């Protein structure tokens, strides 16, 4: 038979090992009980130690008081005038005082230390067992000592005659066993109080531990440590911003991605949301003043999608997703569609013109054909020249030419104000392209389909500041909505398939404010809307040599000319 077959079977379940518990609430309960028990025992011991000394002191003082009362002038007269005897006046007075006070003994002695009174008459006439020199020298004595009657608390007082001379002493003893009995009698009550305090402490410890058990979900310390480590790894590893806020509205935690998206640092923890982010929609969303799901907000140059989930302690956890790239792609898609529509319209127009030209040639109307081609080319050239004459920046001029073509297809007249003049000294042309493109697109949507639809774009420079004004003949913006339209996520249009609306004007204001400028809307002269954007320091300093770049050249900051799709994408 194999050893495996002969060995006894092991139990399937492991034996329960007694030791330090793993659960947080159990450890806290045991520690609190140990602390409460230790404090109770220590307090009881500290109380009992001085209690014994206090009882001894009280017994000695009581004995001394009885001795001083007994040492009266009358007793001194009896001591001098009578011999020591069991029936003498000194013994009689001493016994009377002993019985009335409950003392163990009252001994009266002369200056030789010979007893004149004692509870045992046989001891009268004999010398005392302890040294009486201190009291016979005139000093009062209190002590715990042992004598013929055993251990006692003693008080000794000198006995003086009428002239104040010491003629003896009185020694009074309190039975020490009575002092010890008082101490022992106090212990049960003290222990009862200590036990009651311990019971209350144990109950409080149990209730606190149960509350802690609920709050920690009955986890062990090792589990909590592992959860914290996992939380740190998860929060700082995910590609989604997480911001935890406490019940007072202060930031409790900001992970790495949230710091990147919001432009914050680790020092943001512990500070109020409004102080960290400043006033705006992002702070309102995180603080819970704006509610909803997948809320769109703009922070800096980023488009964020925020969701906020309240927690049981009155705080909240907000998650942030970066939608900037998706919004850019969506705007490029919209621009591409608009460009395709414009090209389709031009294709139709070009086909019609070719058919007309073909018909003129087939009819041998050569002069009319030449005039027709000259007129068509002149119209397009006039439009381009009108724009480039007023707008010297090639990127912005290309945008306006393209927008003029789209506007003409939609039955809208887009023109540049005759007073406009924008030199080719833009610090960031793409920034102004974004502003102009958004405002023109909004104006096109507002006036399309209305009779006599027209849009006017005006540029004015004041030093290095560019002032842009876009006016349309549409219905205008009601006064109560003139601030609301610059809010992220607010729009009167249906959202496109790829995302959300309500970001264009928010971007315009954000770009203007980032440069220290403004963006506002008012009423136009024809009843429509008039958007005015002020961009300080948008132009570079003029060349001191007086030379300017020729129209159509690229900027020093851009090495390649943007394509039509890039121009349209920036405009959105």
PDB file of C-alpha atoms in Angstrom, residues 268-411:
ATOM      1  CA  UNK A 268      -5.263  73.179  -7.564  1.00  0.00           C
ATOM      2  CA  UNK A 269      -6.215  70.555  -4.940  1.00  0.00           C
ATOM      3  CA  UNK A 270      -7.877  72.105  -1.907  1.00  0.00           C
ATOM      4  CA  UNK A 271      -8.910  75.331  -3.664  1.00  0.00           C
ATOM      5  CA  UNK A 272     -12.462  76.303  -4.724  1.00  0.00           C
ATOM      6  CA  UNK A 273     -13.460  75.497  -8.305  1.00  0.00           C
ATOM      7  CA  UNK A 274     -14.329  79.119  -9.112  1.00  0.00           C
ATOM      8  CA  UNK A 275     -10.923  80.258  -7.869  1.00  0.00           C
ATOM      9  CA  UNK A 276      -9.049  77.608  -9.856  1.00  0.00           C
ATOM     10  CA  UNK A 277     -10.902  77.937 -13.183  1.00  0.00           C
ATOM     11  CA  UNK A 278     -12.283  81.438 -12.928  1.00  0.00           C
ATOM     12  CA  UNK A 279     -15.843  82.400 -13.838  1.00  0.00           C
ATOM     13  CA  UNK A 280     -17.277  80.631 -16.860  1.00  0.00           C
ATOM     14  CA  UNK A 281     -19.226  77.664 -18.072  1.00  0.00           C
ATOM     15  CA  UNK A 282     -16.547  75.112 -17.147  1.00  0.00           C
ATOM     16  CA  UNK A 283     -16.618  76.180 -13.492  1.00  0.00           C
ATOM     17  CA  UNK A 284     -20.432  76.202 -13.560  1.00  0.00           C
ATOM     18  CA  UNK A 285     -20.532  72.644 -14.936  1.00  0.00           C
ATOM     19  CA  UNK A 286     -18.043  71.284 -12.387  1.00  0.00           C
ATOM     20  CA  UNK A 287     -19.774  73.086  -9.502  1.00  0.00           C
ATOM     21  CA  UNK A 288     -23.176  71.694 -10.526  1.00  0.00           C
ATOM     22  CA  UNK A 289     -24.763  75.013 -11.405  1.00  0.00           C
ATOM     23  CA  UNK A 290     -25.358  73.678 -14.931  1.00  0.00           C
ATOM     24  CA  UNK A 291     -26.875  70.194 -15.067  1.00  0.00           C
ATOM     25  CA  UNK A 292     -27.282  67.647 -17.820  1.00  0.00           C
ATOM     26  CA  UNK A 293     -25.411  64.938 -19.647  1.00  0.00           C
ATOM     27  CA  UNK A 294     -22.517  65.389 -22.078  1.00  0.00           C
ATOM     28  CA  UNK A 295     -22.320  69.120 -21.484  1.00  0.00           C
ATOM     29  CA  UNK A 296     -20.151  71.004 -23.983  1.00  0.00           C
ATOM     30  CA  UNK A 297     -17.727  73.535 -22.558  1.00  0.00           C
ATOM     31  CA  UNK A 298     -14.697  75.412 -23.859  1.00  0.00           C
ATOM     32  CA  UNK A 299     -11.575  75.742 -21.726  1.00  0.00           C
ATOM     33  CA  UNK A 300      -8.795  77.678 -23.384  1.00  0.00           C
ATOM     34  CA  UNK A 301      -8.521  76.344 -26.946  1.00  0.00           C
ATOM     35  CA  UNK A 302     -10.058  72.979 -26.091  1.00  0.00           C
ATOM     36  CA  UNK A 303     -13.610  71.747 -26.536  1.00  0.00           C
ATOM     37  CA  UNK A 304     -14.555  69.470 -23.620  1.00  0.00           C
ATOM     38  CA  UNK A 305     -17.477  67.161 -22.919  1.00  0.00           C
ATOM     39  CA  UNK A 306     -18.247  67.089 -19.185  1.00  0.00           C
ATOM     40  CA  UNK A 307     -20.365  64.771 -17.065  1.00  0.00           C
ATOM     41  CA  UNK A 308     -20.894  65.247 -13.341  1.00  0.00           C
ATOM     42  CA  UNK A 309     -21.920  62.522 -10.884  1.00  0.00           C
ATOM     43  CA  UNK A 310     -22.800  63.456  -7.246  1.00  0.00           C
ATOM     44  CA  UNK A 311     -21.346  61.341  -4.414  1.00  0.00           C
ATOM     45  CA  UNK A 312     -22.900  60.250  -1.127  1.00  0.00           C
ATOM     46  CA  UNK A 313     -20.826  62.694   0.944  1.00  0.00           C
ATOM     47  CA  UNK A 314     -22.264  65.741  -0.847  1.00  0.00           C
ATOM     48  CA  UNK A 315     -19.407  66.135  -3.310  1.00  0.00           C
ATOM     49  CA  UNK A 316     -19.175  65.103  -6.946  1.00  0.00           C
ATOM     50  CA  UNK A 317     -16.884  63.530  -9.522  1.00  0.00           C
ATOM     51  CA  UNK A 318     -16.696  65.137 -12.972  1.00  0.00           C
ATOM     52  CA  UNK A 319     -15.257  63.474 -16.046  1.00  0.00           C
ATOM     53  CA  UNK A 320     -13.874  65.429 -18.998  1.00  0.00           C
ATOM     54  CA  UNK A 321     -13.331  64.225 -22.560  1.00  0.00           C
ATOM     55  CA  UNK A 322     -11.309  66.138 -25.126  1.00  0.00           C
ATOM     56  CA  UNK A 323     -13.489  66.764 -28.181  1.00  0.00           C
ATOM     57  CA  UNK A 324     -11.256  69.365 -29.793  1.00  0.00           C
ATOM     58  CA  UNK A 325      -9.967  67.145 -32.596  1.00  0.00           C
ATOM     59  CA  UNK A 326     -13.427  65.741 -33.269  1.00  0.00           C
ATOM     60  CA  UNK A 327     -14.904  69.239 -33.424  1.00  0.00           C
ATOM     61  CA  UNK A 328     -12.130  70.327 -35.788  1.00  0.00           C
ATOM     62  CA  UNK A 329     -12.792  67.377 -38.058  1.00  0.00           C
ATOM     63  CA  UNK A 330     -16.507  68.111 -37.907  1.00  0.00           C
ATOM     64  CA  UNK A 331     -15.951  71.734 -38.860  1.00  0.00           C
ATOM     65  CA  UNK A 332     -13.716  70.631 -41.709  1.00  0.00           C
ATOM     66  CA  UNK A 333     -16.446  68.254 -42.836  1.00  0.00           C
ATOM     67  CA  UNK A 334     -18.976  71.084 -42.798  1.00  0.00           C
ATOM     68  CA  UNK A 335     -16.538  73.278 -44.708  1.00  0.00           C
ATOM     69  CA  UNK A 336     -15.892  70.537 -47.240  1.00  0.00           C
ATOM     70  CA  UNK A 337     -19.606  70.089 -47.786  1.00  0.00           C
ATOM     71  CA  UNK A 338     -20.003  73.821 -48.257  1.00  0.00           C
ATOM     72  CA  UNK A 339     -17.102  73.852 -50.675  1.00  0.00           C
ATOM     73  CA  UNK A 340     -18.581  70.922 -52.608  1.00  0.00           C
ATOM     74  CA  UNK A 341     -21.928  72.732 -52.808  1.00  0.00           C
ATOM     75  CA  UNK A 342     -20.160  75.836 -54.080  1.00  0.00           C
ATOM     76  CA  UNK A 343     -18.204  73.830 -56.657  1.00  0.00           C
ATOM     77  CA  UNK A 344     -21.368  72.050 -57.747  1.00  0.00           C
ATOM     78  CA  UNK A 345     -23.087  75.403 -58.226  1.00  0.00           C
ATOM     79  CA  UNK A 346     -20.106  76.715 -60.155  1.00  0.00           C
ATOM     80  CA  UNK A 347     -20.077  73.550 -62.233  1.00  0.00           C
ATOM     81  CA  UNK A 348     -23.695  74.134 -63.187  1.00  0.00           C
ATOM     82  CA  UNK A 349     -23.018  77.791 -63.913  1.00  0.00           C
ATOM     83  CA  UNK A 350     -19.907  76.925 -65.911  1.00  0.00           C
ATOM     84  CA  UNK A 351     -21.848  74.324 -67.938  1.00  0.00           C
ATOM     85  CA  UNK A 352     -24.539  76.890 -68.747  1.00  0.00           C
ATOM     86  CA  UNK A 353     -21.927  79.393 -69.863  1.00  0.00           C
ATOM     87  CA  UNK A 354     -20.186  76.811 -72.045  1.00  0.00           C
ATOM     88  CA  UNK A 355     -23.506  75.906 -73.648  1.00  0.00           C
ATOM     89  CA  UNK A 356     -24.172  79.593 -74.302  1.00  0.00           C
ATOM     90  CA  UNK A 357     -20.694  80.077 -75.740  1.00  0.00           C
ATOM     91  CA  UNK A 358     -21.096  76.964 -77.923  1.00  0.00           C
ATOM     92  CA  UNK A 359     -24.426  78.227 -79.242  1.00  0.00           C
ATOM     93  CA  UNK A 360     -22.934  81.637 -80.110  1.00  0.00           C
ATOM     94  CA  UNK A 361     -20.077  79.986 -81.977  1.00  0.00           C
ATOM     95  CA  UNK A 362     -22.378  77.619 -83.856  1.00  0.00           C
ATOM     96  CA  UNK A 363     -24.450  80.633 -84.911  1.00  0.00           C
ATOM     97  CA  UNK A 364     -21.278  82.322 -86.151  1.00  0.00           C
ATOM     98  CA  UNK A 365     -21.809  85.133 -83.614  1.00  0.00           C
ATOM     99  CA  UNK A 366     -18.098  85.432 -82.892  1.00  0.00           C
ATOM    100  CA  UNK A 367     -18.107  89.007 -81.662  1.00  0.00           C
ATOM    101  CA  UNK A 368     -20.961  88.305 -79.233  1.00  0.00           C
ATOM    102  CA  UNK A 369     -19.046  85.232 -77.977  1.00  0.00           C
ATOM    103  CA  UNK A 370     -15.952  87.332 -77.290  1.00  0.00           C
ATOM    104  CA  UNK A 371     -18.025  89.924 -75.431  1.00  0.00           C
ATOM    105  CA  UNK A 372     -19.717  87.181 -73.393  1.00  0.00           C
ATOM    106  CA  UNK A 373     -16.393  85.616 -72.310  1.00  0.00           C
ATOM    107  CA  UNK A 374     -14.922  89.025 -71.519  1.00  0.00           C
ATOM    108  CA  UNK A 375     -17.916  89.918 -69.350  1.00  0.00           C
ATOM    109  CA  UNK A 376     -17.833  86.611 -67.412  1.00  0.00           C
ATOM    110  CA  UNK A 377     -14.104  86.826 -66.744  1.00  0.00           C
ATOM    111  CA  UNK A 378     -14.427  90.449 -65.728  1.00  0.00           C
ATOM    112  CA  UNK A 379     -17.089  89.727 -63.112  1.00  0.00           C
ATOM    113  CA  UNK A 380     -14.942  87.135 -61.343  1.00  0.00           C
ATOM    114  CA  UNK A 381     -11.876  89.313 -61.612  1.00  0.00           C
ATOM    115  CA  UNK A 382     -13.774  92.286 -60.222  1.00  0.00           C
ATOM    116  CA  UNK A 383     -14.911  90.286 -57.225  1.00  0.00           C
ATOM    117  CA  UNK A 384     -11.359  89.100 -56.444  1.00  0.00           C
ATOM    118  CA  UNK A 385      -9.881  92.543 -57.014  1.00  0.00           C
ATOM    119  CA  UNK A 386     -12.493  94.155 -54.777  1.00  0.00           C
ATOM    120  CA  UNK A 387     -11.511  91.846 -51.918  1.00  0.00           C
ATOM    121  CA  UNK A 388      -7.729  92.020 -52.379  1.00  0.00           C
ATOM    122  CA  UNK A 389      -7.861  95.803 -52.725  1.00  0.00           C
ATOM    123  CA  UNK A 390      -9.284  96.079 -49.200  1.00  0.00           C
ATOM    124  CA  UNK A 391      -7.797  92.962 -47.577  1.00  0.00           C
ATOM    125  CA  UNK A 392      -4.064  92.542 -48.199  1.00  0.00           C
ATOM    126  CA  UNK A 393      -3.657  89.337 -46.201  1.00  0.00           C
ATOM    127  CA  UNK A 394      -3.794  86.437 -48.734  1.00  0.00           C
ATOM    128  CA  UNK A 395      -5.280  83.875 -46.344  1.00  0.00           C
ATOM    129  CA  UNK A 396      -8.136  86.132 -45.288  1.00  0.00           C
ATOM    130  CA  UNK A 397      -8.679  87.388 -48.848  1.00  0.00           C
ATOM    131  CA  UNK A 398      -8.971  83.800 -50.125  1.00  0.00           C
ATOM    132  CA  UNK A 399     -11.536  83.070 -47.417  1.00  0.00           C
ATOM    133  CA  UNK A 400     -13.673  86.078 -48.343  1.00  0.00           C
ATOM    134  CA  UNK A 401     -13.538  85.273 -52.074  1.00  0.00           C
ATOM    135  CA  UNK A 402     -14.723  81.754 -51.341  1.00  0.00           C
ATOM    136  CA  UNK A 403     -17.449  82.984 -49.008  1.00  0.00           C
ATOM    137  CA  UNK A 404     -18.605  85.474 -51.680  1.00  0.00           C
ATOM    138  CA  UNK A 405     -19.054  82.605 -54.143  1.00  0.00           C
ATOM    139  CA  UNK A 406     -21.038  80.547 -51.598  1.00  0.00           C
ATOM    140  CA  UNK A 407     -23.129  83.594 -50.693  1.00  0.00           C
ATOM    141  CA  UNK A 408     -23.939  84.313 -54.347  1.00  0.00           C
ATOM    142  CA  UNK A 409     -25.114  80.722 -54.823  1.00  0.00           C
ATOM    143  CA  UNK A 410     -27.444  81.132 -51.821  1.00  0.00           C
ATOM    144  CA  UNK A 411     -28.818  84.433 -53.141  1.00  0.00           C
TER     145      UNK A 411
END
